[in-house]
Every structure is written in structure tokens, then in C-alpha cells.
Amino acid sequence: MSGRPADSPARAGGGPHERAVALLPGLRAFAIPMRTRFRGITVREGALIEGPAGWGEFSPFAEYGPRESARWLACAVEAATEGWPPPVRDRVPVNVTVPAVGPAEAQAIVVASGCRTAKVKVAERGQPAGADLARVAAVRDALGPDGRIRVDANGAWDVDEAERMLGALAQFGLEYAEQPCATLPEMAELRGRVSVPLAADESIRRAEDPLAVRAAGAADIVVLKVAPLGGVRAALRIAAVCGLPVVVSSAIESSVGLAAGVALAAALPELRYASGLATMSLLTGDVTGAPLTAEDGELRTRRPAVDPARLAAWEIDPAPWRARAAAAAEHL
């Protein structure tokens, strides 16, 4: 993985706030349409900053305010000014992500991916339970009996509904269910009712959240995203303290942001589960000429270079993103 080793970072001068502010004049913003609506998003917007260690991505979702966005900015500043810790593996196994599409499209997505693990979106607003069953059945058919399936409800079910749905979906052999309910008390109650392992995703947005998940007995697995946790080093510390098995996932970033997730997965001492980092397939384009796409169900541990022409093709006015980053920097 390119980027400076942890023990000899190439830093810009000053503390986190000063380093962030120094990078903002050169900020570039992008907007890349998505192939399929995913979690309510049809266009992925974000910003890139460049520093002595390379490019970093700042792409908090629109609903995130300055304080919460500060961690995303810290992740981008780390990438741009320090690089990442050295990897312990040169390839990271990944899952294919299947949006809330029909069975035929779900099956085609899985077959084309080459992945042996699939994460399937369920509990999509406006869709009946039967659509979830048909979609997961199609994915099982595509993977065969030995492939792994995880479902993601994004906290949409209450406890009773989650128990019913996971009972119905269990026939397809689930690896785990990601965030079936919204709150930790609901997750803890559900965990006592079902045999399917539970993973916490939306419950983890701050450094202290994985510890709360463990203390509540709310999950068997924690899903860690690098940007919301403040960078690769911060996420590694959280994983070590939490003690639960980790799945590394993306926030639907460009390859610049995805590279930070790959760096985390590559640096973890143990990587029991396939990572949710094969999400470039959800976007219609990228800011690099060598996107981080899966090969035979794996991502190589690498850091793609930004291609000026490809970035220019998706570029938008940087002023709103520069303002967001400046506001976030006040909380570093």
C-alpha cells in the first residue's frame, strides 16, 4: 500500500485543525451518479484533498453536521498528510452488494461479481416481504450452497418483524444479519430470540459506539467504516479495544475513499469476514483510471492515483464542500 508507514509520517505542520485548513484551498469536489438507487442516494458527492502523502476523500452524507463530519475530515487529512500503517495482507476478500432489485437482476449482479459472499439489501421501503425472500433466494441460487449471504435491513424492522423475517430468511443459510433493528435495546432483545448472528452498523458512528454495542450484548459482529470513525489508525484502535469480530465496510466512496477502507482491512491482525468494500460497482464512474474493483472476489491492497481528466469529468463547484470542510475543521 502506498503511503507513509505509521512510525514515520509525512505531516504538514501544526495540529489536526491547522493541517486540515492548510489543505482546503486545493479541495476538489465531485458528483458521480449511481447505477441503482441505494439507501436513498442516486448521486454520490464528495471532495478530495491532496497533501504530502497523497489524496484523501471527505464525503460525509448531506444530513451530517459539522461535528459529525469532523471525523470524515480527520480521515481525509490522515490519508493526505500521514498515509496509513503497513499492511499485513496484500489482498482483502470482499462481498458483492446487491441493492433492492428484482430476483433476475440480483442473480446477474452476483454472477458478474466473482465474489463468494453477497450482502443483500432487505426491508426496502415500499417493498413487500416477499420481495426480500425472492431476492435472497435468487442470490443463494447464484452462489450455490457454499457461498455466504448476509442481509442488511438498515434498522428498518422492529423486534417482532425482525424475528419473523430472519426466521423466514434462515432457510437460505445466513452468515449474519446487519442492523436488523435501529436501537441497541432492540438489537439486544432480538439477539436473544434468533440464532442468526447479528452485526451492528448504523449503531456505530462514533469511537465509543463499538464499546456500547459490546456492553449491551447487542451484536456478535461490528461493522467499521473508516471515515465516520476518523481514519485508519482510529479504527484500528477501536477494533482492538472492542474485541468483537470486525467487518470493514465502505460508505460508497470513490476509489480514493475506498483505499482507506482497504488499508484498514489489510492492517487488521485478524480478518474473519469478507469486507464490504466492493462498492465501486454501484457508481457509474471514478476519479482514477485504475478503480478499486474486485478480482475473483478480492481487492488488491493498493492506493490508486487520481486521474486529472477523470476527476474533471465529475467535477462540481467546490465552494459548498470547502465550506462544509471548514466548518468540520473547527471540531478537530
XYZ file of C-alpha atoms in Angstrom:
332
model
C 0.000 0.000 0.000
C 1.491 3.348 -0.894
C 1.506 5.973 1.824
C 3.862 6.595 4.718
C 4.404 3.969 7.443
C 2.866 4.683 10.818
C 6.187 5.293 12.539
C 7.446 7.938 10.094
C 4.541 10.036 8.843
C 4.956 12.870 6.402
C 2.998 15.574 8.197
C 2.011 19.048 7.276
C 2.812 21.497 10.052
C 0.626 22.121 13.095
C -2.172 20.146 14.703
C -5.192 18.457 13.064
C -7.108 21.727 12.624
C -4.162 23.555 11.106
C -3.314 20.665 8.776
C -6.921 20.472 7.587
C -7.236 24.198 6.960
C -3.951 24.224 5.026
C -5.343 21.651 2.572
C -8.686 23.340 1.873
C -7.612 25.822 -0.838
C -6.816 22.919 -3.174
C -10.025 20.995 -2.451
C -11.766 19.459 -5.494
C -15.425 18.375 -5.416
C -17.154 15.641 -7.428
C -20.620 14.232 -8.109
C -20.872 10.726 -9.591
C -24.279 9.201 -10.466
C -25.067 5.765 -9.045
C -26.146 2.821 -11.188
C -29.004 1.956 -8.827
C -30.663 3.929 -6.064
C -29.031 2.766 -2.843
C -30.145 3.840 0.626
C -31.992 6.756 -0.933
C -28.965 8.057 -2.841
C -28.823 8.459 -6.620
C -25.689 10.652 -6.886
C -22.599 10.308 -4.667
C -20.982 13.640 -3.918
C -17.776 14.355 -2.077
C -14.498 16.219 -2.075
C -10.820 15.353 -2.431
C -7.859 16.998 -0.727
C -4.217 16.483 -1.629
C -1.273 16.532 0.752
C 2.309 15.251 1.006
C 1.174 11.619 1.403
C -1.391 11.688 -1.436
C -5.121 12.261 -1.805
C -7.815 11.914 0.856
C -11.604 11.866 0.487
C -14.104 13.934 2.501
C -17.625 12.781 1.677
C -19.975 12.876 4.672
C -23.607 12.429 3.718
C -25.791 15.519 3.370
C -27.536 15.055 6.729
C -24.286 15.104 8.726
C -23.474 18.337 10.534
C -20.039 19.855 11.179
C -19.304 17.959 14.399
C -20.071 14.539 12.919
C -18.383 15.468 9.635
C -15.178 16.290 11.513
C -14.316 12.598 11.759
C -14.702 12.244 7.991
C -12.355 15.196 7.588
C -9.859 13.654 10.014
C -9.852 10.528 7.855
C -9.145 12.581 4.730
C -6.381 14.557 6.453
C -4.757 11.334 7.681
C -4.713 9.973 4.126
C -3.322 13.203 2.692
C -0.702 14.004 5.329
C 0.311 10.736 7.010
C -0.615 7.789 4.859
C -1.527 4.520 6.562
C 0.032 1.761 8.682
C 1.766 -1.048 6.791
C -0.468 -3.928 5.644
C -0.264 -7.492 6.914
C -2.027 -8.892 3.801
C -1.812 -7.942 0.142
C -5.383 -8.940 -0.745
C -8.705 -8.418 1.003
C -11.710 -10.703 0.382
C -14.892 -8.743 -0.352
C -18.618 -9.245 -0.713
C -20.761 -8.155 -3.631
C -23.514 -5.723 -2.631
C -26.989 -6.465 -4.001
C -29.409 -3.492 -3.863
C -33.183 -3.881 -3.527
C -33.607 -5.102 -7.101
C -35.661 -7.917 -8.611
C -34.529 -11.563 -8.496
C -33.192 -11.696 -12.046
C -31.068 -8.581 -11.611
C -29.876 -9.747 -8.181
C -28.736 -13.031 -9.660
C -26.948 -11.286 -12.536
C -25.121 -8.930 -10.153
C -23.799 -11.831 -8.094
C -22.733 -13.929 -11.080
C -20.890 -10.992 -12.673
C -19.052 -10.107 -9.455
C -16.997 -13.258 -8.990
C -17.500 -12.902 -5.212
C -18.351 -15.833 -2.961
C -20.049 -13.619 -0.358
C -23.075 -11.402 -1.026
C -24.659 -8.677 1.078
C -28.321 -8.363 0.151
C -30.417 -5.283 0.903
C -33.736 -6.140 2.538
C -36.555 -4.170 4.182
C -36.625 -1.566 1.406
C -39.408 0.942 1.991
C -42.445 0.241 -0.195
C -41.459 -3.346 -0.990
C -43.289 -6.398 0.448
C -41.577 -9.097 2.486
C -41.982 -11.454 -0.452
C -39.597 -9.314 -2.493
C -36.872 -9.872 0.119
C -37.423 -13.632 0.086
C -37.320 -13.777 -3.717
C -34.178 -11.641 -3.884
C -32.281 -13.697 -1.297
C -33.429 -16.943 -2.943
C -32.031 -15.724 -6.262
C -28.722 -14.826 -4.624
C -28.487 -18.270 -2.999
C -29.143 -19.847 -6.393
C -26.368 -17.741 -7.935
C -23.846 -18.509 -5.178
C -24.656 -22.190 -4.776
C -24.677 -23.942 -1.405
C -21.167 -22.919 -0.360
C -21.465 -19.154 -0.884
C -22.120 -16.834 2.045
C -25.110 -14.499 2.345
C -25.545 -11.593 4.733
C -28.662 -9.414 4.739
C -28.833 -5.712 5.621
C -32.074 -4.130 6.857
C -30.564 -0.745 7.803
C -32.524 -0.766 11.075
C -35.921 -0.854 9.352
C -37.553 -3.682 11.347
C -38.984 -3.704 14.848
C -38.079 -6.709 17.004
C -41.124 -8.823 16.168
C -40.825 -8.182 12.435
C -37.097 -8.885 12.505
C -37.705 -12.184 14.278
C -40.308 -13.189 11.673
C -38.211 -12.135 8.695
C -34.969 -13.692 9.904
C -36.873 -16.882 10.634
C -38.169 -16.900 7.051
C -34.766 -15.996 5.563
C -32.882 -18.577 7.624
C -33.735 -21.241 5.042
C -31.177 -19.605 2.743
C -28.332 -20.018 5.249
C -27.446 -16.547 6.519
C -23.913 -15.687 7.596
C -25.341 -12.807 9.654
C -27.948 -10.049 9.633
C -26.695 -6.474 9.574
C -28.535 -3.888 11.688
C -31.981 -5.529 11.614
C -33.297 -3.074 14.247
C -32.465 0.566 14.846
C -31.595 0.720 18.563
C -29.225 -1.184 20.817
C -32.001 -2.350 23.202
C -33.936 -3.738 20.231
C -30.831 -5.445 18.857
C -30.077 -6.985 22.262
C -33.651 -8.278 22.608
C -33.619 -9.709 19.089
C -30.261 -11.383 19.676
C -31.887 -13.394 22.444
C -34.677 -14.549 20.126
C -32.861 -15.630 16.944
C -29.999 -17.940 16.054
C -28.722 -15.801 13.163
C -25.659 -13.769 14.263
C -26.254 -10.002 14.332
C -23.909 -7.259 13.128
C -24.089 -3.618 14.216
C -23.575 -0.989 11.514
C -25.713 2.145 11.944
C -25.257 1.751 15.716
C -21.569 2.599 15.188
C -20.859 6.175 14.205
C -18.560 7.342 16.995
C -15.397 5.961 18.579
C -17.240 4.914 21.742
C -20.110 3.169 19.927
C -18.475 -0.284 19.447
C -17.885 -0.457 23.202
C -21.555 0.372 23.823
C -22.587 -2.375 21.382
C -20.470 -4.917 23.238
C -21.649 -3.747 26.664
C -25.305 -4.004 25.591
C -24.864 -7.525 24.216
C -26.451 -6.153 21.050
C -24.323 -7.806 18.364
C -21.913 -10.605 17.558
C -20.026 -8.562 14.939
C -19.226 -4.866 14.446
C -19.150 -3.174 11.042
C -16.480 -0.482 10.917
C -16.314 2.286 8.315
C -13.069 4.233 8.282
C -14.392 7.734 7.549
C -17.052 8.011 10.295
C -14.505 6.762 12.844
C -11.798 9.287 11.978
C -9.304 7.315 9.903
C -7.424 4.032 9.693
C -5.447 4.408 12.912
C -8.525 5.399 14.895
C -10.475 2.424 13.516
C -7.630 0.032 14.355
C -7.629 1.274 17.959
C -11.406 0.875 18.193
C -11.263 -2.661 16.795
C -8.590 -3.628 19.313
C -10.486 -2.255 22.304
C -13.898 -3.561 21.235
C -12.791 -7.160 20.931
C -15.661 -8.283 18.662
C -15.070 -9.654 15.145
C -14.883 -6.854 12.567
C -16.316 -6.410 9.096
C -14.790 -3.454 7.236
C -17.299 -1.656 5.035
C -17.450 1.364 2.761
C -19.596 4.473 2.726
C -19.935 4.283 -1.084
C -16.841 6.364 -1.744
C -14.717 6.859 -4.824
C -11.583 4.715 -5.061
C -9.740 7.389 -3.051
C -12.009 6.811 -0.065
C -12.234 3.069 -0.635
C -8.450 2.824 -0.437
C -8.618 3.892 3.223
C -11.054 1.056 3.915
C -8.769 -1.401 2.152
C -5.862 -0.085 4.242
C -7.847 -0.818 7.422
C -8.817 -4.327 6.308
C -5.236 -5.001 5.233
C -3.814 -3.846 8.589
C -6.193 -5.691 10.953
C -4.437 -8.529 12.800
C -7.405 -10.831 12.075
C -9.879 -10.620 9.200
C -12.504 -13.320 9.671
C -15.177 -11.952 7.306
C -15.214 -10.654 3.741
C -15.194 -6.853 3.669
C -17.957 -4.679 2.238
C -15.570 -2.708 0.066
C -16.516 -3.823 -3.462
C -18.831 -0.849 -3.927
C -17.257 0.831 -6.958
C -19.737 -1.227 -8.993
C -22.515 0.960 -7.551
C -21.067 4.101 -9.201
C -21.077 4.971 -12.905
C -17.553 6.378 -12.804
C -14.475 7.095 -10.693
C -11.769 9.710 -10.172
C -8.965 7.306 -11.037
C -8.005 5.363 -14.137
C -7.449 2.198 -12.061
C -10.571 1.821 -9.880
C -10.567 -0.408 -6.819
C -12.684 -3.199 -8.269
C -12.789 -6.816 -7.156
C -10.829 -9.531 -8.932
C -12.057 -13.059 -8.157
C -13.750 -11.815 -5.004
C -10.754 -9.873 -3.676
C -9.345 -6.353 -3.703
C -5.620 -5.864 -4.025
C -4.086 -3.750 -1.291
C -3.183 -0.643 -3.246
C -3.777 3.088 -3.461
C -4.916 4.271 -6.917
C -3.695 7.623 -8.194
C -6.193 10.337 -9.048
C -6.529 10.871 -12.794
C -6.958 14.613 -13.518
C -9.107 14.024 -16.605
C -11.435 11.570 -14.856
C -11.786 13.860 -11.869
C -12.578 16.764 -14.199
C -15.361 14.719 -15.815
C -17.240 14.550 -12.494
C -16.143 17.871 -11.011
C -18.619 20.295 -9.443
C -18.332 23.675 -7.720
C -16.010 23.135 -4.726
C -17.295 26.128 -2.724
C -20.077 24.313 -0.797
C -17.759 21.437 0.031
C -14.964 23.787 1.055
C -17.422 25.483 3.420
C -18.502 22.132 4.876
C -14.895 21.111 5.393
C -14.022 24.433 7.029
C -16.945 24.063 9.422
C -15.905 20.493 10.225
C -12.295 21.580 10.816
C -13.474 23.723 13.734
C -14.228 20.477 15.583
C -10.847 18.838 15.051
